[in-house]
Coordinates of N, CA and C and ligand atoms in Angstrom, one line a residue:
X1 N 87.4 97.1 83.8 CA 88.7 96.9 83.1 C 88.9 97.9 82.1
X2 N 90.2 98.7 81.9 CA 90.2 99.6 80.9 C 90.8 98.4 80.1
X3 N 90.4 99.1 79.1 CA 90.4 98.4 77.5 C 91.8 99.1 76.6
X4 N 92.3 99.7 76.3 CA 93.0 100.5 75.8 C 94.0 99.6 74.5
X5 N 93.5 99.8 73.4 CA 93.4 98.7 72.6 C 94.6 99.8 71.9
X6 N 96.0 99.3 71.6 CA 97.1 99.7 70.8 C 96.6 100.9 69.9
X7 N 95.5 100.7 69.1 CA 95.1 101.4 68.1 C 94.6 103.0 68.8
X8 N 94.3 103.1 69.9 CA 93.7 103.9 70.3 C 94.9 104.4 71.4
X9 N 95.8 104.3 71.4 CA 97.0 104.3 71.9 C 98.3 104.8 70.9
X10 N 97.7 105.1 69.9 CA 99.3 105.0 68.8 C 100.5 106.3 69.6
X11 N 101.3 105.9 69.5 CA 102.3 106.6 69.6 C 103.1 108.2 69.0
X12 N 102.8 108.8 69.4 CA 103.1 110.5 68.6 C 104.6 110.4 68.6
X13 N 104.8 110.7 67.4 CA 106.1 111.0 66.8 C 106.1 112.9 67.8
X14 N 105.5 113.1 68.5 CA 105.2 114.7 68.6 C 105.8 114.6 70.0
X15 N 105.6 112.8 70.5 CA 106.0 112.8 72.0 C 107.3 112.6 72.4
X16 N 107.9 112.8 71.2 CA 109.4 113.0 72.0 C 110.0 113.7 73.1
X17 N 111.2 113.4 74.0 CA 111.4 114.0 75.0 C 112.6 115.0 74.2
X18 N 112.6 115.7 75.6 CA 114.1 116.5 75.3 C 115.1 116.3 74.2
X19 N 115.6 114.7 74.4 CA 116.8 114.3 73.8 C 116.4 113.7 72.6
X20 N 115.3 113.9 72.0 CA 115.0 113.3 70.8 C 114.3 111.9 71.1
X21 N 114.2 111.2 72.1 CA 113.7 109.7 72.6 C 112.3 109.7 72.5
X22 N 112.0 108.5 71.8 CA 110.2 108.3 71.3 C 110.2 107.4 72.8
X23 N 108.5 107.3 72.7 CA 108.0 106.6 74.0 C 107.8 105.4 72.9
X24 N 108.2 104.3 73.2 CA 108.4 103.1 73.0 C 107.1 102.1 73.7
X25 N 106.1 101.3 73.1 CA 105.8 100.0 73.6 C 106.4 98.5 73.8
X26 N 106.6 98.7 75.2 CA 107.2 97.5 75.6 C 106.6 95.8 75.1
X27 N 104.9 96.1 75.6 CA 104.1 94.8 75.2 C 102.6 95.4 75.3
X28 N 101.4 95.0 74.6 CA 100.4 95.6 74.4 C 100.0 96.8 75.6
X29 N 100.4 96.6 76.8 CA 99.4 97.7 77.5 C 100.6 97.6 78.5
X30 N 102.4 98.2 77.7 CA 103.5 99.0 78.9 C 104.2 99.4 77.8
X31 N 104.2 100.7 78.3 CA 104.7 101.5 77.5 C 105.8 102.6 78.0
X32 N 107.0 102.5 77.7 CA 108.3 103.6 78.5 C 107.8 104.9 77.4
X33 N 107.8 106.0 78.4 CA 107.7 107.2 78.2 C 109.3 108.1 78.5
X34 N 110.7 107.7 77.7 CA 111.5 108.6 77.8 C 111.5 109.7 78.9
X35 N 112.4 109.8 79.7 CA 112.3 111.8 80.3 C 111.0 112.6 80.3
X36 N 109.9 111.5 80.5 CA 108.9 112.2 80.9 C 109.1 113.1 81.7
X37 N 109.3 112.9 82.6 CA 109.4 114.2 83.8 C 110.0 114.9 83.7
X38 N 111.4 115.0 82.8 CA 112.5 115.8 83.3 C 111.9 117.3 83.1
X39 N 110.9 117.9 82.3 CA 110.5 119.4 82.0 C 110.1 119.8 83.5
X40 N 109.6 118.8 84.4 CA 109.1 119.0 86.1 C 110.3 118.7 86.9
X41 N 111.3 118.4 86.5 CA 111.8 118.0 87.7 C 112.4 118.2 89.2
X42 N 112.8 119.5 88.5 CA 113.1 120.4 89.7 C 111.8 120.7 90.7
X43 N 110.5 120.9 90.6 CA 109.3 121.0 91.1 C 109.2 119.5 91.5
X44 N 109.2 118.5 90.9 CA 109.1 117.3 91.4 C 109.6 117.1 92.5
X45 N 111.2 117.1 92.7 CA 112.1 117.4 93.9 C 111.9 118.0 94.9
X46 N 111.3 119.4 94.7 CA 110.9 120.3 95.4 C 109.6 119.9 96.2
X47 N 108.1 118.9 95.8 CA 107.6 118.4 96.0 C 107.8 117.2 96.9
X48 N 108.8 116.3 96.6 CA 109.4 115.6 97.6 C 109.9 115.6 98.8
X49 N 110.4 116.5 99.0 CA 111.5 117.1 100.0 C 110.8 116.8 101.6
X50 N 109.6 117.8 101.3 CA 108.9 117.5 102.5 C 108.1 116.6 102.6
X51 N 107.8 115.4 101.9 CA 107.0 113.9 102.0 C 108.1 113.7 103.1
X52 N 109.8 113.3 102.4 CA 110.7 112.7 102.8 C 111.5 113.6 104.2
X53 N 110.8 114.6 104.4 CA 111.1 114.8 106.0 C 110.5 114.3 106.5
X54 N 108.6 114.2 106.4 CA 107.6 113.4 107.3 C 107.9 112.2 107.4
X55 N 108.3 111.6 106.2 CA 108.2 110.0 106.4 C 109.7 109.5 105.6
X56 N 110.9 109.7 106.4 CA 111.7 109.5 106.0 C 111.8 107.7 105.5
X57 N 113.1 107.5 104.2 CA 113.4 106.7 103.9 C 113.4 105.6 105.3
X58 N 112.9 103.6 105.2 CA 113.4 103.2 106.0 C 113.2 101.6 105.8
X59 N 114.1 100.7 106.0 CA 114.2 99.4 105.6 C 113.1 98.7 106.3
X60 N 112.1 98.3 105.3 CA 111.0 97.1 106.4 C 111.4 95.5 106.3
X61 N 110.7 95.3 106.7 CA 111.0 93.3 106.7 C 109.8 93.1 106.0
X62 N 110.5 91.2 105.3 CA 109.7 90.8 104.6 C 108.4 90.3 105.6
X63 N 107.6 89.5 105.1 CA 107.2 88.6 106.0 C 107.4 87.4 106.9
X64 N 108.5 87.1 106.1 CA 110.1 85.9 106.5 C 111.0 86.4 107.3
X65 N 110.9 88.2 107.5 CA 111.7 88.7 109.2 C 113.0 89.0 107.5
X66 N 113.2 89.2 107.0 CA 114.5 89.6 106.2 C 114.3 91.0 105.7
X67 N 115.2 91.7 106.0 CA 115.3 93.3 105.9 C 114.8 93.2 104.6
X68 N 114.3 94.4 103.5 CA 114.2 94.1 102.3 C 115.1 95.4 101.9
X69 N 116.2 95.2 101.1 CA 117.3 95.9 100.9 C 117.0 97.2 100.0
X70 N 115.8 97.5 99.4 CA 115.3 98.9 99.2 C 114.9 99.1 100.3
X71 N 115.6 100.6 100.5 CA 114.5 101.8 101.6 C 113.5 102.2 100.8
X72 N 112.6 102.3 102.0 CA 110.8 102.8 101.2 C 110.3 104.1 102.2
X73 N 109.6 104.5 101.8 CA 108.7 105.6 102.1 C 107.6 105.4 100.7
X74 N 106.6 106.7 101.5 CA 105.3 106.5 100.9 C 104.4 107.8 101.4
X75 N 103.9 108.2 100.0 CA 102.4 109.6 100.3 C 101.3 109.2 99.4
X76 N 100.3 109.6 100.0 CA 99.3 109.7 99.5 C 98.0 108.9 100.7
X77 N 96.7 108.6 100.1 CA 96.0 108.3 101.4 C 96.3 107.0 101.8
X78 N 97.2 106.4 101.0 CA 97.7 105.4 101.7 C 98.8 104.6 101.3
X79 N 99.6 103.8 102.7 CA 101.2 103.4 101.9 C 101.3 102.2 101.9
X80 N 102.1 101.8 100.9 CA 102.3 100.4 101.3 C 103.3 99.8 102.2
X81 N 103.4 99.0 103.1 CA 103.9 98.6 104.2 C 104.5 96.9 103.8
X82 N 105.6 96.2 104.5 CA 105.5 95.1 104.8 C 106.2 94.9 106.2
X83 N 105.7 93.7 107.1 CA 106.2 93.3 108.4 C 105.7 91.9 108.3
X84 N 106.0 91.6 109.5 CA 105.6 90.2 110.0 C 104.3 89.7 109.4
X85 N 103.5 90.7 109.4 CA 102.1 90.4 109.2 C 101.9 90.3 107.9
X86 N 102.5 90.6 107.0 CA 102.6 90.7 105.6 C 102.6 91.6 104.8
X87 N 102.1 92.0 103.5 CA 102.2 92.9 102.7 C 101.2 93.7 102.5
X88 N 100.5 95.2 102.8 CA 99.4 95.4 103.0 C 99.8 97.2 102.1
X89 N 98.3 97.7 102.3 CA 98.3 99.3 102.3 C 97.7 99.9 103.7
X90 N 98.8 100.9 104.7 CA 98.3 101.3 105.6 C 97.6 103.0 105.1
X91 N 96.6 103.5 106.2 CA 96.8 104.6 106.5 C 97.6 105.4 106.6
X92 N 98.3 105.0 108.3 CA 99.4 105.5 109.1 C 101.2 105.2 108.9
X93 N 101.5 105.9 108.8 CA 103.2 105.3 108.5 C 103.4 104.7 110.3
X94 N 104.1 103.7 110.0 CA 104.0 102.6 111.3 C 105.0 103.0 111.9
X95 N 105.9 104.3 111.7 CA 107.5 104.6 112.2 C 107.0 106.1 112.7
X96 N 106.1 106.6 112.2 CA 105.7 108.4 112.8 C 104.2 108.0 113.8
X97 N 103.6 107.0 113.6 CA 102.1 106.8 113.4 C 101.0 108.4 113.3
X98 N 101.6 109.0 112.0 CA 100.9 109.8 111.8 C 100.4 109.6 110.3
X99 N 99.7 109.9 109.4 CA 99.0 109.8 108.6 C 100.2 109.9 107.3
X100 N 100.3 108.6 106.2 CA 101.1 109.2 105.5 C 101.0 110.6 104.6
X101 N 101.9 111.4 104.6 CA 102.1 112.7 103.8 C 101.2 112.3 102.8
X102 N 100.6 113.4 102.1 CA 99.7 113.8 100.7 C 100.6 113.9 100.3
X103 N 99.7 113.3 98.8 CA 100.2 112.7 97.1 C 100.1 114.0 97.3
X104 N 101.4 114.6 96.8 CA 101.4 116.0 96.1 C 100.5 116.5 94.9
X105 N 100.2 117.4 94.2 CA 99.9 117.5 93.6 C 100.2 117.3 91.8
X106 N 101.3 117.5 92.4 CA 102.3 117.6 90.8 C 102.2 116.0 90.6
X107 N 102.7 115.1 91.6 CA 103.1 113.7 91.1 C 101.5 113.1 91.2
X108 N 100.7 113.5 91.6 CA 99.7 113.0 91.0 C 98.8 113.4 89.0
X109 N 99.4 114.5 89.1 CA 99.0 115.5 87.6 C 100.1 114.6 86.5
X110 N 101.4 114.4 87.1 CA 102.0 113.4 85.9 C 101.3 112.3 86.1
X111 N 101.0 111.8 87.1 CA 101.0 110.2 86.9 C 99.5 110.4 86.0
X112 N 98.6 111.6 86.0 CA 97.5 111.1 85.1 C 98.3 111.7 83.5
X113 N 98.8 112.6 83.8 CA 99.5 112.7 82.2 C 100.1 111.6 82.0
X114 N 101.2 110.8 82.8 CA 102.3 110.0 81.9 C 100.8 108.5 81.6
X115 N 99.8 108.3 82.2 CA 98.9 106.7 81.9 C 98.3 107.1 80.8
X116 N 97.7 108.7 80.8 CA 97.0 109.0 79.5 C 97.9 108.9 78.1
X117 N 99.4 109.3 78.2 CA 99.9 109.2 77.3 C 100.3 107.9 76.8
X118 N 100.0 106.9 77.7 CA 100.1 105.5 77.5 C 99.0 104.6 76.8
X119 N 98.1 105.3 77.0 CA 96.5 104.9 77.1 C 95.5 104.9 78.3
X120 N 95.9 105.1 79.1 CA 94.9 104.9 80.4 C 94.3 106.0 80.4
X121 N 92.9 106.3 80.0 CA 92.8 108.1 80.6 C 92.0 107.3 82.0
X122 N 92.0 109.2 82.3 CA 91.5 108.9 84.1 C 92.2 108.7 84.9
X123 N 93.2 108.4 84.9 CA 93.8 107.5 86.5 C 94.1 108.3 87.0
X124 N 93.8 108.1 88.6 CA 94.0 108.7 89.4 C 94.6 107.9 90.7
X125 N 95.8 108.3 90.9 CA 97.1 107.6 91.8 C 96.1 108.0 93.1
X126 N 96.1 107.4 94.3 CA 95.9 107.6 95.3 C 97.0 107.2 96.6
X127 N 98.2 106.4 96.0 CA 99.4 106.4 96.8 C 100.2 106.0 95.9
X128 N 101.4 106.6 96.5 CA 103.0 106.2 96.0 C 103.8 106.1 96.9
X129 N 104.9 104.9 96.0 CA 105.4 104.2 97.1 C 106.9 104.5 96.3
X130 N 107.8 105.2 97.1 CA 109.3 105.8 96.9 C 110.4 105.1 97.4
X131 N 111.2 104.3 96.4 CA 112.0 102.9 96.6 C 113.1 104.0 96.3
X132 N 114.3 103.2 97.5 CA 115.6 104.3 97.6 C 116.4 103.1 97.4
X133 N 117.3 102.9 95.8 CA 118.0 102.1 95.6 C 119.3 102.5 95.7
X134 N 120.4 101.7 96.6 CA 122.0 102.0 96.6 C 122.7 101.3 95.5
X135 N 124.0 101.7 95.0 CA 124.6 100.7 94.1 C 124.3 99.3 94.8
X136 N 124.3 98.3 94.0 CA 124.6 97.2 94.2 C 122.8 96.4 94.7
X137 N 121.6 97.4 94.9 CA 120.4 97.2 95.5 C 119.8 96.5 94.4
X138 N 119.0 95.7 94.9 CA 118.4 94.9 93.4 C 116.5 94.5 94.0
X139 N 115.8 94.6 93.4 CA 114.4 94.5 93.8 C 114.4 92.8 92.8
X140 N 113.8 91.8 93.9 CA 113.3 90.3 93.4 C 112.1 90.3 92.1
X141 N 111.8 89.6 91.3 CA 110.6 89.4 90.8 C 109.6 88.8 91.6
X142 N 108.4 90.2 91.4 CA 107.3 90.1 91.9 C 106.1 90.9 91.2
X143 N 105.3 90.4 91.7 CA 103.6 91.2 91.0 C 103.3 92.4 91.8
X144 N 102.7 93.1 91.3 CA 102.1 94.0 92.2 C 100.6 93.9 92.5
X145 N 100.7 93.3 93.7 CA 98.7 92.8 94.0 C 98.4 92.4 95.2
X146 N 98.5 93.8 95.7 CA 98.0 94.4 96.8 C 97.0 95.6 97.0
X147 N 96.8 96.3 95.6 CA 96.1 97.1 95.4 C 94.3 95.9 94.9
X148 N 93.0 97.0 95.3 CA 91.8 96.3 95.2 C 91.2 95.8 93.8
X149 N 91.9 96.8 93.2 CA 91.2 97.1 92.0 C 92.3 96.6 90.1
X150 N 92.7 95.7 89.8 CA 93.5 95.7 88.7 C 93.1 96.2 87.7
X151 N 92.2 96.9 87.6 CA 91.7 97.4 86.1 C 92.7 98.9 86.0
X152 N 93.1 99.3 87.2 CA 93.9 100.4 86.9 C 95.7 100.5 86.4
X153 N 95.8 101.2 86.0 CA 97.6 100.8 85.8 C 98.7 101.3 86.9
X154 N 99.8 101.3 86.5 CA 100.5 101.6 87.3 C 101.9 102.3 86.6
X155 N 102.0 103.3 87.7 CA 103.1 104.3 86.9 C 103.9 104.5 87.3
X156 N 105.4 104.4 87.0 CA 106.8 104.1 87.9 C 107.3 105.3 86.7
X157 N 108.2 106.2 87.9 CA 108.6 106.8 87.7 C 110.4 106.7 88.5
X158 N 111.5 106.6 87.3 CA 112.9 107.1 87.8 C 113.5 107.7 87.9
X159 N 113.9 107.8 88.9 CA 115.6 109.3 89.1 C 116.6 108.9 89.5
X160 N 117.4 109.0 89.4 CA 118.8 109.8 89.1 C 119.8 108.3 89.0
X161 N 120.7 107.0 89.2 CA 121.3 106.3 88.5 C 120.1 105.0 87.8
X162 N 121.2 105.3 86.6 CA 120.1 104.4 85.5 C 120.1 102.7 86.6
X163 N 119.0 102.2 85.7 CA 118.3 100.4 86.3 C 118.7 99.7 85.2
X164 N 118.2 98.4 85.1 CA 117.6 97.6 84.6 C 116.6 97.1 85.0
X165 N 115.4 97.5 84.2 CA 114.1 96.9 84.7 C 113.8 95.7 84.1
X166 N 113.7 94.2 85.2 CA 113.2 93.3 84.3 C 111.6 93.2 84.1
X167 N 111.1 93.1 82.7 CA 109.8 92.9 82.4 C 109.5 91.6 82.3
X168 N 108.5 91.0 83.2 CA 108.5 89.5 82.8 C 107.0 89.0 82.7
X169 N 106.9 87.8 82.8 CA 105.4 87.6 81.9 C 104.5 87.2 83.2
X170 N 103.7 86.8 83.0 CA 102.3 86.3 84.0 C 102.9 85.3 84.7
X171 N 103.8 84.2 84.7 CA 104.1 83.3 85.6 C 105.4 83.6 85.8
X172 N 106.0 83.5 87.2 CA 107.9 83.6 87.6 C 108.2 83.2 86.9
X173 N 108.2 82.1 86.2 CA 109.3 81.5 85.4 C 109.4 81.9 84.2
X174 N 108.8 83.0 83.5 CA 108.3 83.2 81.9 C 109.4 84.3 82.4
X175 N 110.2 84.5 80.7 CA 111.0 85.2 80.2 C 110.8 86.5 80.7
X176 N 112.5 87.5 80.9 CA 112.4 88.6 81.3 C 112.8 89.4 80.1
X177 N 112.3 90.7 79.7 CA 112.7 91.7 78.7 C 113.7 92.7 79.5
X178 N 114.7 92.9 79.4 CA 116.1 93.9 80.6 C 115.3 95.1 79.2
X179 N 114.4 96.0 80.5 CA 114.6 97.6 80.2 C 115.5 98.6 80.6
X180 N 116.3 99.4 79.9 CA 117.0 100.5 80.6 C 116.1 101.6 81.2
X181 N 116.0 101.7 82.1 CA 115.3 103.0 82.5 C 116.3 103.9 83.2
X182 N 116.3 105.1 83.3 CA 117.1 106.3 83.3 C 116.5 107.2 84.2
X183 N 116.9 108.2 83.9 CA 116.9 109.6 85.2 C 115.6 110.3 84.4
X184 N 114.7 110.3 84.8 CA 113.6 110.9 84.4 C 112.4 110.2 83.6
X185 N 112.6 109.1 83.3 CA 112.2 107.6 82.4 C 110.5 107.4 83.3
X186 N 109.5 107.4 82.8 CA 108.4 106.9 83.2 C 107.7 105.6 82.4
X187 N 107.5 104.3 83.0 CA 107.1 103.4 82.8 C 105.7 103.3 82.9
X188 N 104.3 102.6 81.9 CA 103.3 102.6 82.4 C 103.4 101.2 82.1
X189 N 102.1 100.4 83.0 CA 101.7 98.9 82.6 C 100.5 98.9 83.3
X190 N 99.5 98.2 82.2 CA 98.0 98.0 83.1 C 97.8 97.2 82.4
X191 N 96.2 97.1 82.1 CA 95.3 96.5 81.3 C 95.9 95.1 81.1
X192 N 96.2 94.1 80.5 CA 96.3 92.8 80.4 C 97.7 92.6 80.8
X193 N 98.9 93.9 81.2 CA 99.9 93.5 81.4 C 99.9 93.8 83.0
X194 N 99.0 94.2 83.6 CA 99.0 94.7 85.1 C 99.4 93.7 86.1
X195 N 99.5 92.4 85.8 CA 100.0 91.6 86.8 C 101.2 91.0 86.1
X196 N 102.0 91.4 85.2 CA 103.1 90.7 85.0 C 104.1 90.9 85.9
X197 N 104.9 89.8 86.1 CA 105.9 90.3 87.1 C 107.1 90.5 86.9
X198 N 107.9 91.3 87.7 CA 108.6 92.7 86.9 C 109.8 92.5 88.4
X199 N 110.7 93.2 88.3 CA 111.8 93.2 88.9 C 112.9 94.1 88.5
X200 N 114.0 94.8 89.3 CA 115.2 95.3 89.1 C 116.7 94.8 89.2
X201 N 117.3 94.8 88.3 CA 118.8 93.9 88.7 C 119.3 95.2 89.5
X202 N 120.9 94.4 90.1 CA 121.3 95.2 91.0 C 122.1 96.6 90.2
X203 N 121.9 97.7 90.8 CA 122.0 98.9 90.6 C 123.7 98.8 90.6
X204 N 123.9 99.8 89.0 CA 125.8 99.6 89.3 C 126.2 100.7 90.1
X205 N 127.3 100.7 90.4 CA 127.6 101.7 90.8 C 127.7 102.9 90.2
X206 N 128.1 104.3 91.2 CA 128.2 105.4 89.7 C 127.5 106.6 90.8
X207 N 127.6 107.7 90.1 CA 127.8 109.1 90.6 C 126.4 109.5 89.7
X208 N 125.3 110.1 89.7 CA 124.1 110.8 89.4 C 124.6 112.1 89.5
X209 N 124.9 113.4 88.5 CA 124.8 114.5 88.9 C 123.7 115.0 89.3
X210 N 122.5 115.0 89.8 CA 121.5 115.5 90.1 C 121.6 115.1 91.8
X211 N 121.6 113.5 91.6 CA 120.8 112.8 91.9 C 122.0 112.0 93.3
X212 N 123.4 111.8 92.9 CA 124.1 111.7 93.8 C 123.9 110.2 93.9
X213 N 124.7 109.2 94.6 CA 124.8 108.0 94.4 C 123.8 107.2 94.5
X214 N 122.1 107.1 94.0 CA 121.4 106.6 94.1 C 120.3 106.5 93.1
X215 N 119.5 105.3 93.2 CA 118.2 105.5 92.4 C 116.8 105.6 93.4
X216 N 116.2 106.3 92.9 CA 114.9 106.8 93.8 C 113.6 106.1 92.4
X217 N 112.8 105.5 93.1 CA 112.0 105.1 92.2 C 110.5 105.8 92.6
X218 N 109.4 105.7 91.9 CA 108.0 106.5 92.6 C 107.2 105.7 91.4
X219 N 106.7 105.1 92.5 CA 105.5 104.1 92.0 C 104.1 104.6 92.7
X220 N 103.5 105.0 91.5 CA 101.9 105.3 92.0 C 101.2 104.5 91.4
X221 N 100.3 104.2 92.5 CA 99.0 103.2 91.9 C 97.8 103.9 92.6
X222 N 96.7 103.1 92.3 CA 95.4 103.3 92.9 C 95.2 101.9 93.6
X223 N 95.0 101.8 94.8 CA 94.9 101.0 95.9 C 93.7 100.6 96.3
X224 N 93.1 101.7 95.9 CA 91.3 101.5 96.6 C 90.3 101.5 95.5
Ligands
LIG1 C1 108.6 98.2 92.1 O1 108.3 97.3 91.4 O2 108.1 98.3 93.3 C2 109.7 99.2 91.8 C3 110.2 99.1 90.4 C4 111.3 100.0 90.1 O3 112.1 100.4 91.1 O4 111.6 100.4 89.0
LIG2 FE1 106.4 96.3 91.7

């Protein structure tokens, strides 16, 4: 279990982004990292491009047979999937059956910058999973625990129309904190907050200059 105790975590006034935005602790061990990315972004994108030819955007089913209204894609050695059978991490993308695309290198290099800058040193993403939100698309509250290991954290990265991220506590029913997250915004959560469950309200509408009518989300974890 990483330990990463607030104190050993303090926050640099030095870590401002671009726009002057401090990284902010949400609850002992999640921490928003402002426009982390944005100094990468254009290489980020650039990085992307050809994941998302291999393994283009694509609506799966729950395990209840109901579309789930984010499109997903996924790189690295392994993706997350759901169908009939349930909620899993594959190898193979189930729509090319070829191996999912390699975690780039860049979005693996943030995700250990943006957890170290949170507290996590070390982590090392071994898949991400690329949620394509349309106006009006909303993600349910849910945990993330499907991966083997919870001692590790997890690092969501956003582009291009702002969210509301709800942050909520260890049981469904426990109180939600509405985060804004934005075009370039990196979230971390591990350590005692790694299974809180978390959710997106529905996406407003609206024009992204970069980014064009959508939000693209990139969630890396370590799975294995
Ligand atoms: C997720 O929990 O899978 C995605 C969260 C987000 O889109 O910000
Ligand atoms: Fe999640």
């Amino acid at each position: 279990m990483i330990l990463c105790s607030p104190a050993r975590t303090a926050i640099m006034q030095s870590d401002l982004d671009l726009f002057g935005r401090q990284p902010q602790r949400l609850a002992t061990h999640t921490v928003l990292l402002p426009g982390f990315v944005l100094p990468r972004l254009e290489a980020l994108l650039d990085a992307l491009r050809p994941v998302l030819r291999a393994a283009p955007f694509r609506h799966m089913e729950t395990p209840g047979g109901q579309a789930i209204a984010v499109a997903l894609s996924n790189c690295g050695d392994l993706g997350w999937v759901s169908d009939r059978q349930g909620y899993r991490y594959t190898t193979h993308d189930p729509l090319s059956g070829a191996p999912w695309p390699a975690l780039p290198a860049l979005l693996a290099q943030l995700a250990h910058e943006a957890a170290a800058a949170a507290g996590f040193d070390g982590f090392h993403a071994d898949t991400c999973l690329i949620n394509h939100y349309l106006p009006g698309t909303r993600l349910s509250l849910h945990q993330d625990r499907n991966e083997r290991d919870f001692s590790h954290p997890i690092v969501s990265i956003s582009l291009g129309l702002p969210a509301v991220f709800l942050l909520g506590g260890q049981q469904r029913g426990d109180a939600t904190q509405k985060v804004p997250l934005g075009h370039g915004d990196v979230l971390v959560w591990g350590g005692d907050d790694r299974l809180r469950f978390h959710g997106v309200q529905p996406i407003k509408p609206g024009e992204h200059p970069r980014m064009g009518s959508r939000r693209i989300n990139l969630t890396l974890r370590r799975a294995t």
